[in-house]
Tab-separated table of N, CA and C in Angstrom:
chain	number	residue	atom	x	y	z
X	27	UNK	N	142.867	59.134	273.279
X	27	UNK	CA	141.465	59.150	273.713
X	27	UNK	C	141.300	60.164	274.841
X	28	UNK	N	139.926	60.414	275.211
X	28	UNK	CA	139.627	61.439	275.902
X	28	UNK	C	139.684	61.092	277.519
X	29	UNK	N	140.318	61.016	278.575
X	29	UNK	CA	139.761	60.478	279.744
X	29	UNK	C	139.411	61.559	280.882
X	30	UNK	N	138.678	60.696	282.086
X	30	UNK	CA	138.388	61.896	282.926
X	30	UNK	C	138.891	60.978	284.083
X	31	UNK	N	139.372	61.522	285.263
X	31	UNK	CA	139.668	60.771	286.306
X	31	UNK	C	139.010	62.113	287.495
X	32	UNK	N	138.184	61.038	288.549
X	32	UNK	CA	137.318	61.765	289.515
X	32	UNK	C	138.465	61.295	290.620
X	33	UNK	N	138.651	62.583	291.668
X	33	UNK	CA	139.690	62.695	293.007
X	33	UNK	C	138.884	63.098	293.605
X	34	UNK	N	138.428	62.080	295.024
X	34	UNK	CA	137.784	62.216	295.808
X	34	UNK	C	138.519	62.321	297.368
X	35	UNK	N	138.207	62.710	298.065
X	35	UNK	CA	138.858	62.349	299.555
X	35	UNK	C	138.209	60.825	300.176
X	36	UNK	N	139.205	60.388	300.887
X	36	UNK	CA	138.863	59.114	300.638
X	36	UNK	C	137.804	59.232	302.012
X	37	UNK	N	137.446	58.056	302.197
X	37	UNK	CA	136.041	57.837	303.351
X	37	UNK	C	137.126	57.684	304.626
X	38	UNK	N	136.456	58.928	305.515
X	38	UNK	CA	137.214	59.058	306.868
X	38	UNK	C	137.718	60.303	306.956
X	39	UNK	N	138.343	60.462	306.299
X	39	UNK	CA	139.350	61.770	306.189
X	39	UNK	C	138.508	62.861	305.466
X	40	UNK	N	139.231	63.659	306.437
X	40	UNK	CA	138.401	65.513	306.854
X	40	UNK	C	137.831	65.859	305.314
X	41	UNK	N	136.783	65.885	304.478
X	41	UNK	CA	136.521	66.797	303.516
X	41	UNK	C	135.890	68.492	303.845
X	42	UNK	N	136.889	69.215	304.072
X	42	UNK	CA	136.216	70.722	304.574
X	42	UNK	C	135.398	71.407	303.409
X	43	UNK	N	135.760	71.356	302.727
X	43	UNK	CA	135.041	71.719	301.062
X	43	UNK	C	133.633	71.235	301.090
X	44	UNK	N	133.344	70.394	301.407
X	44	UNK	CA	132.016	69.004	301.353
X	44	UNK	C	131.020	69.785	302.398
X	45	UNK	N	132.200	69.859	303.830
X	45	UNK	CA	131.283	70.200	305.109
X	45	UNK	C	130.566	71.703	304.703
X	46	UNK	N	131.806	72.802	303.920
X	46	UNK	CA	131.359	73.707	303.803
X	46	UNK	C	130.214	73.983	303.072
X	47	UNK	N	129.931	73.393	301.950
X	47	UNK	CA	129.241	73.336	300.799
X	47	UNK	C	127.692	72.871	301.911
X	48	UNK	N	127.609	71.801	302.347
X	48	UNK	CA	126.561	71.468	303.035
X	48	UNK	C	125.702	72.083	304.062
X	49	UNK	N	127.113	72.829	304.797
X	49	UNK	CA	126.201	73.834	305.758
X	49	UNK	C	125.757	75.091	304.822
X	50	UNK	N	126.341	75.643	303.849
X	50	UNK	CA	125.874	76.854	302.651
X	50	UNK	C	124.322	76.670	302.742
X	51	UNK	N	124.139	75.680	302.219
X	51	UNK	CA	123.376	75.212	301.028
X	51	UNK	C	121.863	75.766	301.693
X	52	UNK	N	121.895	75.243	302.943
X	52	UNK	CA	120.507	75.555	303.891
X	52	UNK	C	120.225	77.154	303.755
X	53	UNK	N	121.337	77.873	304.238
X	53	UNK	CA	121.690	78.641	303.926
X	53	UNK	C	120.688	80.172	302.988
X	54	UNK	N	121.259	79.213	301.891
X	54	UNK	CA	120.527	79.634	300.409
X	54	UNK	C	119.264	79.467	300.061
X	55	UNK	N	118.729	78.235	301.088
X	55	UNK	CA	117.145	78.366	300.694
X	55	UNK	C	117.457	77.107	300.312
X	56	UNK	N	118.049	75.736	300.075
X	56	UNK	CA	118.356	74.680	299.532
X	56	UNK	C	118.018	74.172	300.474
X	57	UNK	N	116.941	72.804	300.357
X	57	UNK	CA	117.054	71.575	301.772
X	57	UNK	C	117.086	70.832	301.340
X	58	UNK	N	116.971	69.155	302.170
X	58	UNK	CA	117.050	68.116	301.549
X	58	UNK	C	118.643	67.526	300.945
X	59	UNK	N	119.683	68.354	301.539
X	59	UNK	CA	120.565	68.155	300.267
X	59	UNK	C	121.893	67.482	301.615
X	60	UNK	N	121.868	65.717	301.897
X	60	UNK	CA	123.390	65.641	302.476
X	60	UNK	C	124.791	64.815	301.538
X	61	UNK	N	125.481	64.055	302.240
X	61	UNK	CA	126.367	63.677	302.118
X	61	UNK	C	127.090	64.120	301.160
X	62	UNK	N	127.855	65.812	300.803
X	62	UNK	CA	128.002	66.353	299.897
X	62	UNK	C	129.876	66.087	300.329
X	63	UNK	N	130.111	65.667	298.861
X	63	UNK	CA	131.910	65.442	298.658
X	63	UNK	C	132.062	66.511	298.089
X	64	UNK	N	133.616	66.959	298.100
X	64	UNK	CA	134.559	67.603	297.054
X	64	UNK	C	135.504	67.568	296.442
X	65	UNK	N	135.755	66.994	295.178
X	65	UNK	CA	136.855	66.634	294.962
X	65	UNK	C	137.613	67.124	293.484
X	66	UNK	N	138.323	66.716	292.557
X	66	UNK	CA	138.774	67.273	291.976
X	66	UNK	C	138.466	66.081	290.501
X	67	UNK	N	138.502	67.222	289.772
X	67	UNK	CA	137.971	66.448	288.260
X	67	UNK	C	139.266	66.947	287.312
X	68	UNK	N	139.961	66.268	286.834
X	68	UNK	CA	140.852	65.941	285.527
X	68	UNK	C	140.656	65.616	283.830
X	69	UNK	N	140.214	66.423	283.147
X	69	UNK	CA	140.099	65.514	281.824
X	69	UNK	C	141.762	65.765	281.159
X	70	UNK	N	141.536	64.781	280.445
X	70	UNK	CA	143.193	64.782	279.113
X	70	UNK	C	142.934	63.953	278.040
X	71	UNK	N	143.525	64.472	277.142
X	71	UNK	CA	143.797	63.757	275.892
X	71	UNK	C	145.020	62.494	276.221
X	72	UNK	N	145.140	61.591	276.067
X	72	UNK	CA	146.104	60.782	276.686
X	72	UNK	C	146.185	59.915	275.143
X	73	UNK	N	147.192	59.721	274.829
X	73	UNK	CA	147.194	58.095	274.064
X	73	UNK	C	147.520	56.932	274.303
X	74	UNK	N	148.486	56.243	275.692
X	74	UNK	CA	148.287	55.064	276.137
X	74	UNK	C	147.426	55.671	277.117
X	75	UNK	N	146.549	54.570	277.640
X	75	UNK	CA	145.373	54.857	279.010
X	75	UNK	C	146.329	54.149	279.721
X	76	UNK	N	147.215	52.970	279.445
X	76	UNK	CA	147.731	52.241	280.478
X	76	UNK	C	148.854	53.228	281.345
X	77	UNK	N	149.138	54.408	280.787
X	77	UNK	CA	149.411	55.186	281.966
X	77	UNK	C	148.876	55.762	283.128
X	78	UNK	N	147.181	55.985	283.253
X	78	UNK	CA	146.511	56.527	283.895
X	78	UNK	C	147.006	56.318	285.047
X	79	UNK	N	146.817	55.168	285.218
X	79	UNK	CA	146.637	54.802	286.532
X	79	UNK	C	148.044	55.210	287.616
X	80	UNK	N	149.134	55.103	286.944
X	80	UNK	CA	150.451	55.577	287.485
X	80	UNK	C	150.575	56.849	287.254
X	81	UNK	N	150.124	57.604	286.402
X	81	UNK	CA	149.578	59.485	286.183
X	81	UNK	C	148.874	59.804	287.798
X	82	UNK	N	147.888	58.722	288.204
X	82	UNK	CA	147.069	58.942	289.424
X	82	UNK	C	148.115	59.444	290.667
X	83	UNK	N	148.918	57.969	290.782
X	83	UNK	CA	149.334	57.889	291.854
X	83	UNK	C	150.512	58.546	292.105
X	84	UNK	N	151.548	58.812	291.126
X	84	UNK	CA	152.445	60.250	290.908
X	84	UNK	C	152.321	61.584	290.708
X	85	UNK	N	151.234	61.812	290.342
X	85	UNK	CA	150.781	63.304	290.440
X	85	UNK	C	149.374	64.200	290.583
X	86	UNK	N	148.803	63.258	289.786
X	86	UNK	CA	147.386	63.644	290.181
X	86	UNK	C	146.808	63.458	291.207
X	87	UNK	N	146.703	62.419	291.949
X	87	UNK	CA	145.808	62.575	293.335
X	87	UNK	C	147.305	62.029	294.323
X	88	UNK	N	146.771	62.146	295.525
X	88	UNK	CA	147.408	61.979	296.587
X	88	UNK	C	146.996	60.823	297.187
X	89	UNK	N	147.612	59.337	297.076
X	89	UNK	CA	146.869	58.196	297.352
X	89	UNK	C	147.274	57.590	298.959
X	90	UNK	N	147.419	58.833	299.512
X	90	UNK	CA	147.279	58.781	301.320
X	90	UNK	C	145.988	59.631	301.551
X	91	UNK	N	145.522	60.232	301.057
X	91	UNK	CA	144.123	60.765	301.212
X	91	UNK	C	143.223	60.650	300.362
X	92	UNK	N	142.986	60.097	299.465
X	92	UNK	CA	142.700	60.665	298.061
X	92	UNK	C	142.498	59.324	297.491
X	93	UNK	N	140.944	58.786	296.845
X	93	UNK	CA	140.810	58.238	296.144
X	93	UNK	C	140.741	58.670	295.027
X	94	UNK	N	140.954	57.670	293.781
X	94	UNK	CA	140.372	58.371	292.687
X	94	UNK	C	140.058	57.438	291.611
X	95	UNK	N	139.007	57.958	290.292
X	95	UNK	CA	138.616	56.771	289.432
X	95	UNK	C	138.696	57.289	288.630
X	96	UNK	N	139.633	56.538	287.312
X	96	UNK	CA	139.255	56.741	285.968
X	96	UNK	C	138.336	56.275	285.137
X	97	UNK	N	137.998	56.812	283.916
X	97	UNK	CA	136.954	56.776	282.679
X	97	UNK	C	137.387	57.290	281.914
X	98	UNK	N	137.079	55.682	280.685
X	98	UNK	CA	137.645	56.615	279.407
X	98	UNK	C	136.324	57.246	278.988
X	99	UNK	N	136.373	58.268	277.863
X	99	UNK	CA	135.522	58.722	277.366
X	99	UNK	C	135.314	58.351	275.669
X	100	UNK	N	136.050	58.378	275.071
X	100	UNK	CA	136.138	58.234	273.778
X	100	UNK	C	137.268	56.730	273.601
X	101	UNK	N	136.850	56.193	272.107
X	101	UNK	CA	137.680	55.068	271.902
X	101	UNK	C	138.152	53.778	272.927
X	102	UNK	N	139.056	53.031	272.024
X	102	UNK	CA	139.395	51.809	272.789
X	102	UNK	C	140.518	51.658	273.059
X	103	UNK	N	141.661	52.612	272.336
X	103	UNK	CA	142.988	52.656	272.395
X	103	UNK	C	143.539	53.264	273.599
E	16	UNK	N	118.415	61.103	295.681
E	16	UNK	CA	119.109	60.606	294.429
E	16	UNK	C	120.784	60.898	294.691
E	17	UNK	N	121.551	60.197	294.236
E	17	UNK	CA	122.550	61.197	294.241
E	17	UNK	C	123.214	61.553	292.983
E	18	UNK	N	123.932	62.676	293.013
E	18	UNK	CA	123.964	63.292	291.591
E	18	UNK	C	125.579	63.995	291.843
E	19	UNK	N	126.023	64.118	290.450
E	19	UNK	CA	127.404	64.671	290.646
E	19	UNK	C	127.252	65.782	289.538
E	20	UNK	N	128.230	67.141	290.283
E	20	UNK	CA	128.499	68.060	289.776
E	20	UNK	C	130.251	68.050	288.873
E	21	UNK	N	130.208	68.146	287.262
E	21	UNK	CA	131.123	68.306	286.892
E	21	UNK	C	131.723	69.736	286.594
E	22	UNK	N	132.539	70.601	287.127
E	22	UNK	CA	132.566	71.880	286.858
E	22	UNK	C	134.317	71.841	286.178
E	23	UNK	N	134.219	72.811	285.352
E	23	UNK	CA	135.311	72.937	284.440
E	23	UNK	C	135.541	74.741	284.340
E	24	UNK	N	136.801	74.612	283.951
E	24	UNK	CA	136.962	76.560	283.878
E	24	UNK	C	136.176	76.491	282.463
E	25	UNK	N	135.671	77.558	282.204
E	25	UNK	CA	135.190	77.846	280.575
E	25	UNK	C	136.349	77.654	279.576
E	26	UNK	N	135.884	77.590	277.829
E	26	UNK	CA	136.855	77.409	277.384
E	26	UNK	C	137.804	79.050	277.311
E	27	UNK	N	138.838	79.173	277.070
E	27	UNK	CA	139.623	80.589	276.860
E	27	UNK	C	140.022	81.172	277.948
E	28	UNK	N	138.912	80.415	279.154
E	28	UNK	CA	139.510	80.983	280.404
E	28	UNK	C	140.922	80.005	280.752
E	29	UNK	N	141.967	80.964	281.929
E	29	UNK	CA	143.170	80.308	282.124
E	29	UNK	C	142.856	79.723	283.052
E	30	UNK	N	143.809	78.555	283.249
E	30	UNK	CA	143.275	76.968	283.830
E	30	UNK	C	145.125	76.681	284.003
E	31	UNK	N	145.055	77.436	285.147
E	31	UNK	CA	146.673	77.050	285.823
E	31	UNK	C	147.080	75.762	285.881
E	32	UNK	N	145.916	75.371	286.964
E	32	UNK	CA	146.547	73.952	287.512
E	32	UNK	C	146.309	72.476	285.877
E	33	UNK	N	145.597	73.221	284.802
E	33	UNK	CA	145.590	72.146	283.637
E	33	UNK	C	147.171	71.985	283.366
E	34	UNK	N	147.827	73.728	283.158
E	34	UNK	CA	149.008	73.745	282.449
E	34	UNK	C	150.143	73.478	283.256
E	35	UNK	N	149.869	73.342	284.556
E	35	UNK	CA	150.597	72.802	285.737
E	35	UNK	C	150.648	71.498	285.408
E	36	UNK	N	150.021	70.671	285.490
E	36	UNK	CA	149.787	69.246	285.056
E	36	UNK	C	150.414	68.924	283.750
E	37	UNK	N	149.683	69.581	282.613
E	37	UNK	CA	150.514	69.316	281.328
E	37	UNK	C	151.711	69.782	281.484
E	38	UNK	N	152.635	70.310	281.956
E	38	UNK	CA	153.926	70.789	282.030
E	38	UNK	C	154.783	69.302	282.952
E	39	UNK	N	154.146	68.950	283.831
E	39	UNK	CA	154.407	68.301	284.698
E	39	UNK	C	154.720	66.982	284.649
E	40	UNK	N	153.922	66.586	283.410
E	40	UNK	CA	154.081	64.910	283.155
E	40	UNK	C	155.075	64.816	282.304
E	41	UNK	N	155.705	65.588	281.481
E	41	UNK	CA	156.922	64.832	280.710
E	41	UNK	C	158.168	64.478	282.093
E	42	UNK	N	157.988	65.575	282.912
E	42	UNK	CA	159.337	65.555	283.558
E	42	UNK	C	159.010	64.253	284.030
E	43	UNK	N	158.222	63.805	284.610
E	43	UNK	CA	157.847	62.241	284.793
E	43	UNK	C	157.420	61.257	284.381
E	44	UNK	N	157.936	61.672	282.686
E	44	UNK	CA	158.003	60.230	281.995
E	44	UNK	C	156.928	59.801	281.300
E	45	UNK	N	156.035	60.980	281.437
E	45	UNK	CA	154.518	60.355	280.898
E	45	UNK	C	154.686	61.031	279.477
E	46	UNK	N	154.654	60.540	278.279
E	46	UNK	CA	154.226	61.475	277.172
E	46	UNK	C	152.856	61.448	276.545
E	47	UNK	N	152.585	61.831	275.635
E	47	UNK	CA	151.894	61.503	274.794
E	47	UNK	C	150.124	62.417	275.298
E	48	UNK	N	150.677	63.181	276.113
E	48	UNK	CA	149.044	63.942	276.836
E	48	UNK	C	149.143	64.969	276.427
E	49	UNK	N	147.720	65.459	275.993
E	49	UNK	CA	147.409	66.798	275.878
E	49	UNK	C	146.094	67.398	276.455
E	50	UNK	N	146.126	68.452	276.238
E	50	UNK	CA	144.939	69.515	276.368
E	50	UNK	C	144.166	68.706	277.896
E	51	UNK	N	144.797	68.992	279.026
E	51	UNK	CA	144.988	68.475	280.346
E	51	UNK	C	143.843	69.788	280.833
E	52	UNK	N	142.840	69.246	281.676
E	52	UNK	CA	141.921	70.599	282.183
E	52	UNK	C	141.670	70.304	283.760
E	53	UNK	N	141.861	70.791	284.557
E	53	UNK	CA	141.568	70.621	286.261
E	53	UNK	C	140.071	71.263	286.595
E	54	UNK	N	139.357	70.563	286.959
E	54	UNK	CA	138.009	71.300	287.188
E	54	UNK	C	137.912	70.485	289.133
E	55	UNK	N	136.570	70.872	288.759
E	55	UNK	CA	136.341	70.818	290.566
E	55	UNK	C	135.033	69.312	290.302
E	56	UNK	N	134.826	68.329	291.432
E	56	UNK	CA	133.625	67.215	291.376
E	56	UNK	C	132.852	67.804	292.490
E	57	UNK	N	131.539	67.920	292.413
E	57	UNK	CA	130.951	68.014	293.436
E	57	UNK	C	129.715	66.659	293.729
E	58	UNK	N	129.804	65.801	294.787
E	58	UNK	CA	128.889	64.809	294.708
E	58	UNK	C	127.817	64.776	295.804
E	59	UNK	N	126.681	64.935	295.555
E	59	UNK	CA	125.552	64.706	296.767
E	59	UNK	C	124.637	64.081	296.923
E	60	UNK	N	123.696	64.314	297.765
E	60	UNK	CA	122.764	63.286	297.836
E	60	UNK	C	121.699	64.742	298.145
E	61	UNK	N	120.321	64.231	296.479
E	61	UNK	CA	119.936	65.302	296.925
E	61	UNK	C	118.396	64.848	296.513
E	62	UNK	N	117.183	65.641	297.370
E	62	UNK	CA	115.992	64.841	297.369
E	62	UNK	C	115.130	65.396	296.036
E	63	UNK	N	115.706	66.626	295.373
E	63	UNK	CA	114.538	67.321	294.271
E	63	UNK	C	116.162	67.811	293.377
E	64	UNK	N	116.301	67.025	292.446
E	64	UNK	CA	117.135	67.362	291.489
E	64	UNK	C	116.980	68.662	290.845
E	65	UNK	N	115.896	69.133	290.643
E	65	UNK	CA	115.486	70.047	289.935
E	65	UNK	C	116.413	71.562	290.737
E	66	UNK	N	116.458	71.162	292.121
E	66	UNK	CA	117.450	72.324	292.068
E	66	UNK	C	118.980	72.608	291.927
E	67	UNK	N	118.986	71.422	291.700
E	67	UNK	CA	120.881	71.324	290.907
E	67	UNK	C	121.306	72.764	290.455
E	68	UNK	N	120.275	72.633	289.473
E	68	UNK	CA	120.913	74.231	288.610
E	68	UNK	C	121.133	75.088	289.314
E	69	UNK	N	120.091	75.357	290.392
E	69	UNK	CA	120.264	76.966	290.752
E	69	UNK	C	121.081	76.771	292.131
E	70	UNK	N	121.583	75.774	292.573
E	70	UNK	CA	122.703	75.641	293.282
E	70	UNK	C	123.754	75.478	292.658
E	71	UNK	N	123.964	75.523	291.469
E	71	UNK	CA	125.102	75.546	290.751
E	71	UNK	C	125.764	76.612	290.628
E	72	UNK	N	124.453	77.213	290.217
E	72	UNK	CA	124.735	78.978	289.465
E	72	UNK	C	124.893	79.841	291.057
E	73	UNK	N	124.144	79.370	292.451
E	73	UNK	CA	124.496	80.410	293.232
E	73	UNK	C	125.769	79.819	294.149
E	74	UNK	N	126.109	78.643	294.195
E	74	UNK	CA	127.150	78.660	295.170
E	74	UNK	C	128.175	77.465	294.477
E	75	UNK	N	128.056	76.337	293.785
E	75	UNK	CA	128.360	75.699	293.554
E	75	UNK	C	130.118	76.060	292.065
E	76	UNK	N	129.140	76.522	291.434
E	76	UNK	CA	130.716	77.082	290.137
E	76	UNK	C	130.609	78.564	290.551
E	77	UNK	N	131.394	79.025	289.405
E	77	UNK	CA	130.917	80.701	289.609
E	77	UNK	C	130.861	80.781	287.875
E	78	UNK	N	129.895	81.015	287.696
E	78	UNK	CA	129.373	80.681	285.871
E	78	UNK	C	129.922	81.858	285.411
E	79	UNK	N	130.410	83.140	285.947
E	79	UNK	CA	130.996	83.495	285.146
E	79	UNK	C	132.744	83.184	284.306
E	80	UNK	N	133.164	82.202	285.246
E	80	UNK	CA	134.446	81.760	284.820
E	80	UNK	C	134.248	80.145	284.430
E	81	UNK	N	133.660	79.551	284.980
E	81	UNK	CA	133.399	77.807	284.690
E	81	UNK	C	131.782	77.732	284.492
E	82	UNK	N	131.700	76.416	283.466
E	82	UNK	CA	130.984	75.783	282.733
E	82	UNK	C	130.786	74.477	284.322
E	83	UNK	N	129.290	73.873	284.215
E	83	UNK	CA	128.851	72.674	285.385
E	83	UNK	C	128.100	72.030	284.361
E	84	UNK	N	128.581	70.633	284.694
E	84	UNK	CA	127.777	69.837	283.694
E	84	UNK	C	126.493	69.226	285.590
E	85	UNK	N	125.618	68.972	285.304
E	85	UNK	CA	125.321	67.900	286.237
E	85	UNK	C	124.830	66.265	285.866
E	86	UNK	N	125.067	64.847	286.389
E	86	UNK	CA	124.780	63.985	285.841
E	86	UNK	C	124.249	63.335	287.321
E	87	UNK	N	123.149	62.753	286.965
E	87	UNK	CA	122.115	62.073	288.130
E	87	UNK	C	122.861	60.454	288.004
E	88	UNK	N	122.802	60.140	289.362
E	88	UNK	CA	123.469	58.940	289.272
E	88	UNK	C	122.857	57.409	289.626
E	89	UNK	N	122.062	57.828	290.493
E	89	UNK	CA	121.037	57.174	290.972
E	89	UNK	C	119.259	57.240	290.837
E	90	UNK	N	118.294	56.559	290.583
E	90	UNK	CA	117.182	57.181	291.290
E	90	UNK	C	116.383	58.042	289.867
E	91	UNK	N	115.034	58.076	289.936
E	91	UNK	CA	114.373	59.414	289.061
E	91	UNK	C	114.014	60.215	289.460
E	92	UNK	N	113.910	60.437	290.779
E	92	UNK	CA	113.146	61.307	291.790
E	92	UNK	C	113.461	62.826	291.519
C-alpha cells in the first residue's frame, strides 16, 4: 500500500525553516499568514504498514526532535 | 484556516534523499518498500487561502523541479 508519513519538529524546538518562511512571506506581499512549520514529507510503497512505525523511529525522523505521523493512503493490508 | 503544503520533486526529477532511504532500509531489516520519495511539509495558519498558490509558486517549492499539492485543514474561509 501507498503510505505517507508527515516529520515535523516537535513543539519547542528551534524550527529555522518555519521562522524563515514566515518572515519571507510579508516580504512578498503575503499577510495574514502565522504559525508556519517545516517539515519533511515521505511517501513509499510499503507492504507490511506494521513496519512504519519502527521505519520512523530508525531512520526516518529523529524522535529527539522530530515528531512524526503516519497515513495510509491506499488499501487495508 | 490552517492548511498544509505537500511538495514533492517532479516525476523524472532525481530525488537523492528517496534513493537514500530506499537503499537504506534493507540494511535495516525493513523489506518489502518501494518507490520511496522525500518531499518537503509546509504547515500554516493562513487567513485567505486563495493565496496558497502564488506562495507556492514564489517562495514556497521551486515549480520548476517539484510538484505542491495544497490541502486545507481546517475552516472555509
Amino acid at each position: 500500500m501507498r503510505a505517507r508519513v508527515l516529520i515535523r519538529p516537535k513543539a519547542g524546538i528551534l524550527d529555522p525553516q518555519g521562522v524563515a518562511v514566515e518572515r519571507a512571506l510579508p516580504a512578498l506581499g503575503f499577510a495574514g499568514v502565522a504559525n508556519v512549520h517545516v517539515g519533511r514529507l515521505v511517501e513509499l510503497d510499503i507492504e507490511d504498514s506494521a513496519q512504519l512505525e519502527s521505519m520512523c523511529e530508525k531512520l526516518l525522523a529523529n524522535p529527539l526532535v522530530e515528531d512524526y505521523e503516519v497515513e495510509l493512503l491506499q488499501g487495508s493490508g
